[in-house]
mmCIF file with all atom_site columns, C-alpha atoms in Angstrom:
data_model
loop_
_atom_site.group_PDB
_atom_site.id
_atom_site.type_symbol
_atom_site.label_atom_id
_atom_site.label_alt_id
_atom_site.label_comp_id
_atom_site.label_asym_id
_atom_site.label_entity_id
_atom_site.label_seq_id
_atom_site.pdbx_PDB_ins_code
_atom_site.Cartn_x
_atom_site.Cartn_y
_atom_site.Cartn_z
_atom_site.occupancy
_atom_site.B_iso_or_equiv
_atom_site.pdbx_formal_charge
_atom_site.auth_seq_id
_atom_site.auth_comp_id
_atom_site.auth_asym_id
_atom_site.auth_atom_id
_atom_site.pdbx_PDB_model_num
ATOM 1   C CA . UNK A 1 1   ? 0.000   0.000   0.000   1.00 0.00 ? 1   UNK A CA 1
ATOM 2   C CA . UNK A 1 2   ? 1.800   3.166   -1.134  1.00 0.00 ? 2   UNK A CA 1
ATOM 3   C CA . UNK A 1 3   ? 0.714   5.785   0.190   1.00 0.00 ? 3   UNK A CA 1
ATOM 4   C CA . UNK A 1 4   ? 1.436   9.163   1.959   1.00 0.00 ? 4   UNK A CA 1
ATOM 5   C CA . UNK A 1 5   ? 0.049   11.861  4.143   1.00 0.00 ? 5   UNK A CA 1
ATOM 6   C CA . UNK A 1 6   ? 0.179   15.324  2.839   1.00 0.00 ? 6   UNK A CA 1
ATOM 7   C CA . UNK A 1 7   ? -1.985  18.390  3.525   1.00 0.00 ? 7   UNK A CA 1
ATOM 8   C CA . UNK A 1 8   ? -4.837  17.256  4.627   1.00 0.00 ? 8   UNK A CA 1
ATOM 9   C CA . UNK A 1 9   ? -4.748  14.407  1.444   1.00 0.00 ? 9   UNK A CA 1
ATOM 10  C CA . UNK A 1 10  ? -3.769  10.898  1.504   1.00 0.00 ? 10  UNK A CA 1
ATOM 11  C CA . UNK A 1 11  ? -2.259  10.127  -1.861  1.00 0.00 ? 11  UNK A CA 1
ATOM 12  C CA . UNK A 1 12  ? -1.574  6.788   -2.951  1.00 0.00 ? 12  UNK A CA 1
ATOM 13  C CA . UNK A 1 13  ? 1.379   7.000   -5.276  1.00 0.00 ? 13  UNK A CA 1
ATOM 14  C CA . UNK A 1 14  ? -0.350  4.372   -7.991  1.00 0.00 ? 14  UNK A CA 1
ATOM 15  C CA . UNK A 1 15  ? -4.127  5.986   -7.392  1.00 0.00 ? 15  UNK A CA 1
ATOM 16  C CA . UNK A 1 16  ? -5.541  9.456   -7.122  1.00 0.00 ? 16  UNK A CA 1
ATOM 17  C CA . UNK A 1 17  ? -5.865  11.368  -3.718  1.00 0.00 ? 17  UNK A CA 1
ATOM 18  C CA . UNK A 1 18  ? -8.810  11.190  -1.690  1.00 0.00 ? 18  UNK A CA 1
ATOM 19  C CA . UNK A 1 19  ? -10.329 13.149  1.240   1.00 0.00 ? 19  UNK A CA 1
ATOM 20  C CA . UNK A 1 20  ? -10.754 11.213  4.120   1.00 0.00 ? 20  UNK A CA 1
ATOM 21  C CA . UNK A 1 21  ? -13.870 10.680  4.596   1.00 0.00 ? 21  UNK A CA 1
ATOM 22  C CA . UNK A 1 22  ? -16.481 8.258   6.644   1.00 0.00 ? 22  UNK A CA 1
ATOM 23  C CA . UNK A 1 23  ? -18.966 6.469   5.072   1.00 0.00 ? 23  UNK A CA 1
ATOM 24  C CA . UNK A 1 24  ? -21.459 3.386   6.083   1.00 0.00 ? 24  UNK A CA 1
ATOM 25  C CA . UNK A 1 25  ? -21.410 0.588   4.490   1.00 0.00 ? 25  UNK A CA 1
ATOM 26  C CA . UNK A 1 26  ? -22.321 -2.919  4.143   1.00 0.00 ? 26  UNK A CA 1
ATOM 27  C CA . UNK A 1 27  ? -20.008 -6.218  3.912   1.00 0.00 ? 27  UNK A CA 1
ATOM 28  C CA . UNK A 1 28  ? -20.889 -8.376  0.539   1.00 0.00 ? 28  UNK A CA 1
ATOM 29  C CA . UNK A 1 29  ? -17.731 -11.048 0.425   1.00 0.00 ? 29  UNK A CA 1
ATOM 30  C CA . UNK A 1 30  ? -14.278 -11.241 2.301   1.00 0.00 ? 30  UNK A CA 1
ATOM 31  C CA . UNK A 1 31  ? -11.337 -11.423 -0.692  1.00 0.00 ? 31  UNK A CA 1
ATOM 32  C CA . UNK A 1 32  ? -8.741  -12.199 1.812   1.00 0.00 ? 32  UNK A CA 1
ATOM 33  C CA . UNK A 1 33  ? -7.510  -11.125 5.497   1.00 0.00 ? 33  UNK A CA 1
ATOM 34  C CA . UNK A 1 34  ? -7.130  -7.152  4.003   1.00 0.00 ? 34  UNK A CA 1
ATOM 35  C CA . UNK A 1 35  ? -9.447  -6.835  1.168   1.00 0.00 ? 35  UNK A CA 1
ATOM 36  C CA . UNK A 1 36  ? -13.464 -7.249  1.265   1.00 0.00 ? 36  UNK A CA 1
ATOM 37  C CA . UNK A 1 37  ? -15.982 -5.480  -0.760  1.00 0.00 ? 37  UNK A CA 1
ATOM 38  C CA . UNK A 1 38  ? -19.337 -3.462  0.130   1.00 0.00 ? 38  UNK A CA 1
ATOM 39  C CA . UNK A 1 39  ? -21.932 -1.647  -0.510  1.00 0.00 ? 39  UNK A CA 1
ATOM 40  C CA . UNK A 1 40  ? -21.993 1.688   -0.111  1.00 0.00 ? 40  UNK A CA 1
ATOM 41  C CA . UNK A 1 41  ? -25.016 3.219   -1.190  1.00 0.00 ? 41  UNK A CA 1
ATOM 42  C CA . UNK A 1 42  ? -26.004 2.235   -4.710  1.00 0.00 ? 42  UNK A CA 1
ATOM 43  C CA . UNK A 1 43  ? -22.594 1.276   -5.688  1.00 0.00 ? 43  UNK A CA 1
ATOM 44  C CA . UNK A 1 44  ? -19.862 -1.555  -4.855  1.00 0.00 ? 44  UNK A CA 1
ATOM 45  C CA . UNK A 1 45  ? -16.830 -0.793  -3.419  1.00 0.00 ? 45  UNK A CA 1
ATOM 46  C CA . UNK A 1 46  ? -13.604 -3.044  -3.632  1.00 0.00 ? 46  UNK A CA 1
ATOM 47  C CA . UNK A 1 47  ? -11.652 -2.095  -0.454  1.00 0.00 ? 47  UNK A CA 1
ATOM 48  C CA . UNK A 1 48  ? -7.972  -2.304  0.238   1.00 0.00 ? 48  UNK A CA 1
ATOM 49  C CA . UNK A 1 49  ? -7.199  -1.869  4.327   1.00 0.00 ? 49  UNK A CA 1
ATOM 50  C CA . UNK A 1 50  ? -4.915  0.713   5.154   1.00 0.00 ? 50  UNK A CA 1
ATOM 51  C CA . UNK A 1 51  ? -1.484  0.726   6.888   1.00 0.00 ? 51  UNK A CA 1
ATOM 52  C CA . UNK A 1 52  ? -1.628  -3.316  7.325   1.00 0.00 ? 52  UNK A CA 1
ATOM 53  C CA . UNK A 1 53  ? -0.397  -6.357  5.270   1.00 0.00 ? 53  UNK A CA 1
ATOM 54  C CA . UNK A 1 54  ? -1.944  -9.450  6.443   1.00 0.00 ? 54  UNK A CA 1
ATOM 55  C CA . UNK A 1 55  ? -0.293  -12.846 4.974   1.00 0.00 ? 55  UNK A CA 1
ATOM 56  C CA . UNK A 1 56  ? -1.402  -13.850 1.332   1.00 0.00 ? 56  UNK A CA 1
ATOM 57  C CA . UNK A 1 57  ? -4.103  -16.526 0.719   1.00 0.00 ? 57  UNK A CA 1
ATOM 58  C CA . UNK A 1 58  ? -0.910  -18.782 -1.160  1.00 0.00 ? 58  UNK A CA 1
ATOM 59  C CA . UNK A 1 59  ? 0.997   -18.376 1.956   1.00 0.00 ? 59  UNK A CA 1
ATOM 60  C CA . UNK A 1 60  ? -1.137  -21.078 4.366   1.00 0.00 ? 60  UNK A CA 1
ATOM 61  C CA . UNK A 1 61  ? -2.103  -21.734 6.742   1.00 0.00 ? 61  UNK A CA 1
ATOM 62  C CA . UNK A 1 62  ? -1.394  -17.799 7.439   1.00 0.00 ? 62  UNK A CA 1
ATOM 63  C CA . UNK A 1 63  ? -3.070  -16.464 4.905   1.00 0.00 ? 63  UNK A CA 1
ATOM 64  C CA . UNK A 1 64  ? -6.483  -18.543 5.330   1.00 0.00 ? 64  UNK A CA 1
ATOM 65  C CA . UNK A 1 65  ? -6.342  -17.812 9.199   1.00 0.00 ? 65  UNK A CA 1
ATOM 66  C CA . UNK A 1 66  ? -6.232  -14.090 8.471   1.00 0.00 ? 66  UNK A CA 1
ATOM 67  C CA . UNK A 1 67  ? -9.500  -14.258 6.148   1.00 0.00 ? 67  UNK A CA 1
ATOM 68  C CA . UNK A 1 68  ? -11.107 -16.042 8.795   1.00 0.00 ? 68  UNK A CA 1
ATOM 69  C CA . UNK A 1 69  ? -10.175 -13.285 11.612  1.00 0.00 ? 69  UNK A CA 1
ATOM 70  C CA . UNK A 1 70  ? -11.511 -10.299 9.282   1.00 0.00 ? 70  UNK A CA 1
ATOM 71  C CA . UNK A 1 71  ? -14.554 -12.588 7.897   1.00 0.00 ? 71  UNK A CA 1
ATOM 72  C CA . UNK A 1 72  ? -15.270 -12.424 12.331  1.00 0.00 ? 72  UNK A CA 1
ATOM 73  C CA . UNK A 1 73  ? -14.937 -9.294  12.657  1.00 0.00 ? 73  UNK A CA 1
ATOM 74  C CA . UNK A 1 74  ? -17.054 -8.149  9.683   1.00 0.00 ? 74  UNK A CA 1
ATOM 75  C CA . UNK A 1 75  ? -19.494 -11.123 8.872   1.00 0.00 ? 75  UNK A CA 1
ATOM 76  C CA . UNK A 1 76  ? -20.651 -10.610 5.407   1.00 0.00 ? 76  UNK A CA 1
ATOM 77  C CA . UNK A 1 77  ? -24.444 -8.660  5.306   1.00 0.00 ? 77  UNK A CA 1
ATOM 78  C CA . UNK A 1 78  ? -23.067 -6.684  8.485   1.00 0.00 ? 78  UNK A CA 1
ATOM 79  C CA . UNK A 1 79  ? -22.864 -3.155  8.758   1.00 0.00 ? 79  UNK A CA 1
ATOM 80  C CA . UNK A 1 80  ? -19.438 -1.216  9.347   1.00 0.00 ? 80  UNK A CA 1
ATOM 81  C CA . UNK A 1 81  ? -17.915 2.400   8.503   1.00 0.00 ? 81  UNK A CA 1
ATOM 82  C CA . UNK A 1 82  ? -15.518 3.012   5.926   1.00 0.00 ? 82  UNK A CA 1
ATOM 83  C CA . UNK A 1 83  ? -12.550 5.808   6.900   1.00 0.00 ? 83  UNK A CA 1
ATOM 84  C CA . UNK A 1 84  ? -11.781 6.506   2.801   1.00 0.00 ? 84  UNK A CA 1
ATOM 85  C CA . UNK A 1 85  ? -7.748  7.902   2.469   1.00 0.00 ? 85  UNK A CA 1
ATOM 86  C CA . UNK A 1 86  ? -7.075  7.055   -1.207  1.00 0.00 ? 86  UNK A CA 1
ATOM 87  C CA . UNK A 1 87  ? -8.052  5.681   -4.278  1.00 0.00 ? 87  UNK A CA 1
ATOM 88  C CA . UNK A 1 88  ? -5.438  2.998   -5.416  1.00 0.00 ? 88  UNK A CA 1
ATOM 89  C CA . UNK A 1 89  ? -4.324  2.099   -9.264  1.00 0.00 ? 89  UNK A CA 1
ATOM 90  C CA . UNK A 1 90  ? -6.653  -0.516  -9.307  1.00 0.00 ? 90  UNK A CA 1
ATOM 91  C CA . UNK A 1 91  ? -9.608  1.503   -8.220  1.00 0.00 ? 91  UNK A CA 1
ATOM 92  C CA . UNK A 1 92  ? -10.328 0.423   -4.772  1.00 0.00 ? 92  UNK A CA 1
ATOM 93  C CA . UNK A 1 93  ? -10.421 2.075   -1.815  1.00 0.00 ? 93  UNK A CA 1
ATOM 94  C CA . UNK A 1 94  ? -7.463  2.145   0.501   1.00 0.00 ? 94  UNK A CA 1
ATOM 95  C CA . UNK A 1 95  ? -9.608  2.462   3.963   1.00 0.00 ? 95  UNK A CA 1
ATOM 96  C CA . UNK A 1 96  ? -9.622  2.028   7.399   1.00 0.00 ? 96  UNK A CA 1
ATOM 97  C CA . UNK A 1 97  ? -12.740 -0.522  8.519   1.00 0.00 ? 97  UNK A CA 1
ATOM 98  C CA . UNK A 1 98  ? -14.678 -0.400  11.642  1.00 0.00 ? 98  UNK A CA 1
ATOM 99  C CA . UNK A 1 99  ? -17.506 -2.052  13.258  1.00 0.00 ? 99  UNK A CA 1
ATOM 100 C CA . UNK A 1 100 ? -19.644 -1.075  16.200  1.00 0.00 ? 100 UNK A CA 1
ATOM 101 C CA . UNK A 1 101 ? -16.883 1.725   16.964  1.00 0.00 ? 101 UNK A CA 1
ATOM 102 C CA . UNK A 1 102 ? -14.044 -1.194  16.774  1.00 0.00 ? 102 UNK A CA 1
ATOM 103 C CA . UNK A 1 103 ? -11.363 -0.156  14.457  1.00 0.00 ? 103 UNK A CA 1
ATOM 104 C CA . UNK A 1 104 ? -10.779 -3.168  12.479  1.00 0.00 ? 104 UNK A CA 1
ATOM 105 C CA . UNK A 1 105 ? -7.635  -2.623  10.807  1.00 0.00 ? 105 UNK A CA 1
ATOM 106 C CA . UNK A 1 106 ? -6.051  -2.058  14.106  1.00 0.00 ? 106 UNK A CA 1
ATOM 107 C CA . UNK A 1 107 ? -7.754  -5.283  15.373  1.00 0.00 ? 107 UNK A CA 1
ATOM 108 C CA . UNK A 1 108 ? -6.498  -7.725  12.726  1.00 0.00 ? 108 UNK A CA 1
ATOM 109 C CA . UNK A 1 109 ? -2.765  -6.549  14.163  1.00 0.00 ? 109 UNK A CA 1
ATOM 110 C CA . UNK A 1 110 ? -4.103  -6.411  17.977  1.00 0.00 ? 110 UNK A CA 1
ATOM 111 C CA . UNK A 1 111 ? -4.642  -10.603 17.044  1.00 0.00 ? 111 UNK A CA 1
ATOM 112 C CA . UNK A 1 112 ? -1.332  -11.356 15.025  1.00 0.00 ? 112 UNK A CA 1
ATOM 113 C CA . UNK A 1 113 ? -3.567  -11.575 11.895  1.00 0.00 ? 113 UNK A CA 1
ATOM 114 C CA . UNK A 1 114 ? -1.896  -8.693  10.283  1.00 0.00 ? 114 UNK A CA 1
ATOM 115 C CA . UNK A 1 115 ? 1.266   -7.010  9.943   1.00 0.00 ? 115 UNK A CA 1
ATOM 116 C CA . UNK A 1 116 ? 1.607   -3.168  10.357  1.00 0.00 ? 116 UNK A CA 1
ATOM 117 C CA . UNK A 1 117 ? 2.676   -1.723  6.761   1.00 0.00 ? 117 UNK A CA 1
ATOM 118 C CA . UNK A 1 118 ? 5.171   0.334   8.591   1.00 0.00 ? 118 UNK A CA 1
ATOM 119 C CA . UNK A 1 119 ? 6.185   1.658   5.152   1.00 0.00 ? 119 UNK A CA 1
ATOM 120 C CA . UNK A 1 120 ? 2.971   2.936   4.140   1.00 0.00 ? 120 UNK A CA 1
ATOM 121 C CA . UNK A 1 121 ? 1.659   3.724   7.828   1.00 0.00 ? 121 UNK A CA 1
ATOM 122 C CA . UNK A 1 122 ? 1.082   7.652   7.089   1.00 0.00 ? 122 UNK A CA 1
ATOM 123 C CA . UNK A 1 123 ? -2.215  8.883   7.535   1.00 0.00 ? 123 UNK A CA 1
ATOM 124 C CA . UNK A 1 124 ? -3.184  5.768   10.622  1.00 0.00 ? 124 UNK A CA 1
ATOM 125 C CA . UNK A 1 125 ? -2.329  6.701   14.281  1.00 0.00 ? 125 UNK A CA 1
ATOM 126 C CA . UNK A 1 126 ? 1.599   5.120   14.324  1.00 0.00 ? 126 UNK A CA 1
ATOM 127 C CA . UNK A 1 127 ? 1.174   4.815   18.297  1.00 0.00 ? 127 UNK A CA 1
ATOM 128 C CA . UNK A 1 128 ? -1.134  2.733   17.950  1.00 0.00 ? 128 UNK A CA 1
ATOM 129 C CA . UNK A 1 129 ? -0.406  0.340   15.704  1.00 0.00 ? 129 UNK A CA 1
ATOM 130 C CA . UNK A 1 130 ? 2.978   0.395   17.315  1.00 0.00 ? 130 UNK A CA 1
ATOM 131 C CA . UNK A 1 131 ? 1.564   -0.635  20.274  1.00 0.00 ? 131 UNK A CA 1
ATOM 132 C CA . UNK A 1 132 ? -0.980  -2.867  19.531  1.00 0.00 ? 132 UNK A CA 1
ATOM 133 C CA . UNK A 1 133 ? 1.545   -4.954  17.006  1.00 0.00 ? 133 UNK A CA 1
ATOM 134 C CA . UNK A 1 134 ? 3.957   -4.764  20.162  1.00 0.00 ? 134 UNK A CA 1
ATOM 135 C CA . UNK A 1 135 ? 1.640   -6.449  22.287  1.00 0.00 ? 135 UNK A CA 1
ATOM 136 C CA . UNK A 1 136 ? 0.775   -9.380  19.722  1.00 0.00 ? 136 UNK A CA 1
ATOM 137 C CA . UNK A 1 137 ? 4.272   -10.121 19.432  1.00 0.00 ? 137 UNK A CA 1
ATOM 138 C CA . UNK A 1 138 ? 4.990   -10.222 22.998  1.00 0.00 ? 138 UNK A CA 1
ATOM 139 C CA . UNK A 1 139 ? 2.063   -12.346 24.132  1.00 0.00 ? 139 UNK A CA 1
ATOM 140 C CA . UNK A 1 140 ? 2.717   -14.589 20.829  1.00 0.00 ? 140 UNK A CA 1
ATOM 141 C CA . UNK A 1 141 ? -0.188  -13.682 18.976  1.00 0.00 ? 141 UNK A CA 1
ATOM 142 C CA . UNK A 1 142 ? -1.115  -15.313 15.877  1.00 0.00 ? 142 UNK A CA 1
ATOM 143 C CA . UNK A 1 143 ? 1.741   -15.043 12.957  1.00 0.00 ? 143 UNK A CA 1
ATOM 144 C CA . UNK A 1 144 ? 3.798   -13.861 16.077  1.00 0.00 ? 144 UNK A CA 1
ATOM 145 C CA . UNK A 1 145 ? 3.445   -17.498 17.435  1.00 0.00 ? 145 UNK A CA 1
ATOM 146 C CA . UNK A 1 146 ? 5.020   -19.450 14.602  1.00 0.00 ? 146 UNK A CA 1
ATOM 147 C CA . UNK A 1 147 ? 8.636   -20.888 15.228  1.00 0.00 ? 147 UNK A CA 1
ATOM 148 C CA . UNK A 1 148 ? 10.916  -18.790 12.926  1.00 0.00 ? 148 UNK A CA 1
ATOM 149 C CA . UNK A 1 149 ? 8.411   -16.117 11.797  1.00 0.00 ? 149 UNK A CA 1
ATOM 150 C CA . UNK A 1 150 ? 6.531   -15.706 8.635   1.00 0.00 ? 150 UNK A CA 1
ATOM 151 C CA . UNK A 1 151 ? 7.627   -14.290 6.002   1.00 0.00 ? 151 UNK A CA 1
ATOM 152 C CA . UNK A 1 152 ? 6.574   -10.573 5.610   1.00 0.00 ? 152 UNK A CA 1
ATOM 153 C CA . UNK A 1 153 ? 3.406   -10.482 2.926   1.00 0.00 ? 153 UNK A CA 1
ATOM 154 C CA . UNK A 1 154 ? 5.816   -7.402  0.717   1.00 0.00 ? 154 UNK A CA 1
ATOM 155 C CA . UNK A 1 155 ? 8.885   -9.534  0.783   1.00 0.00 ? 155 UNK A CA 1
ATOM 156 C CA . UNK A 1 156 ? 6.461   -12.644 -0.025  1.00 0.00 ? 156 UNK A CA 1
ATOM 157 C CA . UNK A 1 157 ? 4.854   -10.740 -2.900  1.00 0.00 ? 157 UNK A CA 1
ATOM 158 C CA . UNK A 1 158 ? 8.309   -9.226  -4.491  1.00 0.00 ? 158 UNK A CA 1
ATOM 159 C CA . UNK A 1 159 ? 9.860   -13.086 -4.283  1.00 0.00 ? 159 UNK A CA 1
ATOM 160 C CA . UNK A 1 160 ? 6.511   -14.502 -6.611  1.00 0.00 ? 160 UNK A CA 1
ATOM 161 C CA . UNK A 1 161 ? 6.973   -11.568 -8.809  1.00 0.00 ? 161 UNK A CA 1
ATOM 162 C CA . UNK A 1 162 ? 10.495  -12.351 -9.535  1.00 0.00 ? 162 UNK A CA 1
ATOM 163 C CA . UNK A 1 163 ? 10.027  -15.005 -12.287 1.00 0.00 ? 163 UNK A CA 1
ATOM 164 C CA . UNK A 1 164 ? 7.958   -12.364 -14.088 1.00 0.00 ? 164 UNK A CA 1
ATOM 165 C CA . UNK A 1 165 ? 11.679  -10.892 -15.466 1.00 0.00 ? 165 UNK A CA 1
ATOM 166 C CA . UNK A 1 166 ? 12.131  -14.342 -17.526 1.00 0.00 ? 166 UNK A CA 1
ATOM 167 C CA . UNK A 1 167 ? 11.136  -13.505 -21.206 1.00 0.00 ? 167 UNK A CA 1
ATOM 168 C CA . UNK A 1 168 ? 9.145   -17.321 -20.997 1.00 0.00 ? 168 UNK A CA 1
ATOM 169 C CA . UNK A 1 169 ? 6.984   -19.289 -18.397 1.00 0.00 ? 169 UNK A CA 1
ATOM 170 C CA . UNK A 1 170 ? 8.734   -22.641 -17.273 1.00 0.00 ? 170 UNK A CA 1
ATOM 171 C CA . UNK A 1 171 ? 6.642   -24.555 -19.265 1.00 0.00 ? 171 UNK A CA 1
ATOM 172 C CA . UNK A 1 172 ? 7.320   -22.367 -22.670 1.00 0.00 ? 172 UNK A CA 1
ATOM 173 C CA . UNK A 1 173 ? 3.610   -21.727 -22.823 1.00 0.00 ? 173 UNK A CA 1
ATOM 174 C CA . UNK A 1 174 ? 1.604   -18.832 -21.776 1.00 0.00 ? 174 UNK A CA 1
ATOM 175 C CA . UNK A 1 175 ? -1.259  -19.509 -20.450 1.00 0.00 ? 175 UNK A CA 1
ATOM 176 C CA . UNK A 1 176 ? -4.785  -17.408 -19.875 1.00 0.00 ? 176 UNK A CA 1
ATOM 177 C CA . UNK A 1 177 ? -6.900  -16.847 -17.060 1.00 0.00 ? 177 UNK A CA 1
ATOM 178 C CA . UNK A 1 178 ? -9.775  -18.287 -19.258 1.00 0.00 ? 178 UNK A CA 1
ATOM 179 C CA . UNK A 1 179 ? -7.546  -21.077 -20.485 1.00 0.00 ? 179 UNK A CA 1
ATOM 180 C CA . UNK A 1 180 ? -6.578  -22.408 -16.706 1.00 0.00 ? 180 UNK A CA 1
ATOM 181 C CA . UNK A 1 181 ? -10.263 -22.612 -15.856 1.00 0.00 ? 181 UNK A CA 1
ATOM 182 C CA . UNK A 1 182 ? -10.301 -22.526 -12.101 1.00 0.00 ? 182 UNK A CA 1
ATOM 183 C CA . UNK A 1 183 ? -9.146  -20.675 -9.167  1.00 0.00 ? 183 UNK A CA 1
ATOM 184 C CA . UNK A 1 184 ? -7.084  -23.601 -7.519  1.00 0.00 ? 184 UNK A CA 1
ATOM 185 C CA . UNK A 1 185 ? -5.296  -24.401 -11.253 1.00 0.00 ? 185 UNK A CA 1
ATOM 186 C CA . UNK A 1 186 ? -4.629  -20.891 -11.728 1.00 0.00 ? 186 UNK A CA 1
ATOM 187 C CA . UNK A 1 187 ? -2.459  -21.063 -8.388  1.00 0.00 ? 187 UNK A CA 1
ATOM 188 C CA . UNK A 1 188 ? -0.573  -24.180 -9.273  1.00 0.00 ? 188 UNK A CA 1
ATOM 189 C CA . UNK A 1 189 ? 1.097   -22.519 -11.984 1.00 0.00 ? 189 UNK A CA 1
ATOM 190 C CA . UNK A 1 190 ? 1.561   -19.625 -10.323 1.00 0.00 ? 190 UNK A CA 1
ATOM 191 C CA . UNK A 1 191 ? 3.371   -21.609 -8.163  1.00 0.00 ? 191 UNK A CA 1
ATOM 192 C CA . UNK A 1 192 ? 5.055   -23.195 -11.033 1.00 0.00 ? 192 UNK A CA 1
ATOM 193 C CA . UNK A 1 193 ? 6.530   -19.482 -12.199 1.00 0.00 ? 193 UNK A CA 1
ATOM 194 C CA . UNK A 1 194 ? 3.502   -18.555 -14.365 1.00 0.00 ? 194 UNK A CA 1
ATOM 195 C CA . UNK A 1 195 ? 4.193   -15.495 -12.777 1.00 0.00 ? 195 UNK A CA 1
ATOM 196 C CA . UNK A 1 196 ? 2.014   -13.324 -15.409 1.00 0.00 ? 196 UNK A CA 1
ATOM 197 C CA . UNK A 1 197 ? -1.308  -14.756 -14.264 1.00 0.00 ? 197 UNK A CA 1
ATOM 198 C CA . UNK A 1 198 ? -0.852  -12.394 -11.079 1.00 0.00 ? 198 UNK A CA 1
ATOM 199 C CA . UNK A 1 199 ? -1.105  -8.959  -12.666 1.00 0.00 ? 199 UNK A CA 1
ATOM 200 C CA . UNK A 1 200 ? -1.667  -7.355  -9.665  1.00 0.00 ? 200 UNK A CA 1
ATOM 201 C CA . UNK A 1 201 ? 1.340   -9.106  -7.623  1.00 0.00 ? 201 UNK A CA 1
ATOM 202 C CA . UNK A 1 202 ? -0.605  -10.011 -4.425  1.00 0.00 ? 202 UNK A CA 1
ATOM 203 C CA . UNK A 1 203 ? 0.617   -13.442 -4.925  1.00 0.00 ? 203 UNK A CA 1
ATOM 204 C CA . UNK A 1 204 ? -2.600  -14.447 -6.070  1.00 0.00 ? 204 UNK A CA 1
ATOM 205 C CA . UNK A 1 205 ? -3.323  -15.695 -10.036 1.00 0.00 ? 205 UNK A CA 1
ATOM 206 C CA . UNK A 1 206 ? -7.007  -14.760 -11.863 1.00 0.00 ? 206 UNK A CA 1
ATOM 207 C CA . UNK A 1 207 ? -8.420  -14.099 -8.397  1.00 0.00 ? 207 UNK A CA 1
ATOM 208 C CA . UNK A 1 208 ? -11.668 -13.469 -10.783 1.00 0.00 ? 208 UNK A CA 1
ATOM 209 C CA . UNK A 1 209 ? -12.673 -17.121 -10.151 1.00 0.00 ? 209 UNK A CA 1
ATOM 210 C CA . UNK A 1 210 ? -13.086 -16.512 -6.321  1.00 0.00 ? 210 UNK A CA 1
#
């Protein structure tokens, strides 16, 4: 999440800036343990959670475990507030989430599901994520708790995108979403070094299937 704070604006450096702004909304699918979409209004809103990085859905069981923590904490038909800072380059909105008054964002690191984005944490309250990722780690919270870490969700994402610099897939054959078929092929050759199917570089391939 690139972003940063800037007279009164919250600019992501790959979107357009955005006022911050609060708006209700309500929860129509989880994607994974930082992105959900709503429905705000009349219109559908993918949303990207700000100033934390919570393990990919390729990287189990981490990944999985931090869907099902943000799935708790906002059950899909359920009502929460969106805190809008930015607009990212693939039009959804980089937001903080809460619930019932609960920031959610901060919750998600308060468990060990998520990581604090400490290099995009502008425009979220530092302390506080400081402190509540401080505390997780101590009492062994959640990724905090496995022997010999996980692997940070940005260093995760830049290794699977590494491949993408070979001028041919492993194979020699380029495949499309459309030709794989399914969400659970598509990650197989991801996994493989079919590196292109992942154009966003989540470490996800033609998440258009989920």
């Amino acid at each position: 999440m690139r972003q940063f704070f800037a007279l009164g604006l919250l600019t992501a450096a790959w979107g357009m800036p955005a006022i911050a702004q609060t708006q209700p909304a309500t929860v129509l699918s989880i994607g994974d343990g930082d992105t959900l979409r709503v429905r705000e209004g009349s219109r559908t809103l993918n949303v990207r959670l700000a100033c934390i990085d919570a393990p990919e859905s390729s990287q189990a069981p981490h990944g999985a475990s931090a869907r099902t923590q943000l799935q708790a904490l906002a059950p899909v038909g359920s009502g929460v507030e969106l805190r809008v800072k930015a607009i990212d380059r693939y039009g959804r909105s980089v937001a903080e989430l809460s619930r019932n008054g609960r920031n959610l964002n901060q919750a998600l690191v308060a468990s060990g599901a998520a990581f604090v984005y400490w290099q995009y944490i502008q425009g979220c309250d530092r302390q506080a994520y400081s402190r509540l990722e401080t505390e997780a780690r101590l009492k062994g919270l959640g990724v905090w708790g496995v022997r010999g870490g996980v692997q940070r969700p940005w260093e995760y994402r830049s290794r699977q995108r590494k491949p993408a610099s070979s001028s041919s897939a492993p194979s020699g054959r380029r495949y499309t979403c459309k030709q794989v078929g399914s969400y659970a092929q598509a990650q197989v050759l991801l996994r493989q070094g079919h590196s292109y199917l992942d154009g966003d570089g989540d470490g996800e391939a033609c998440e258009s299937f989920r």
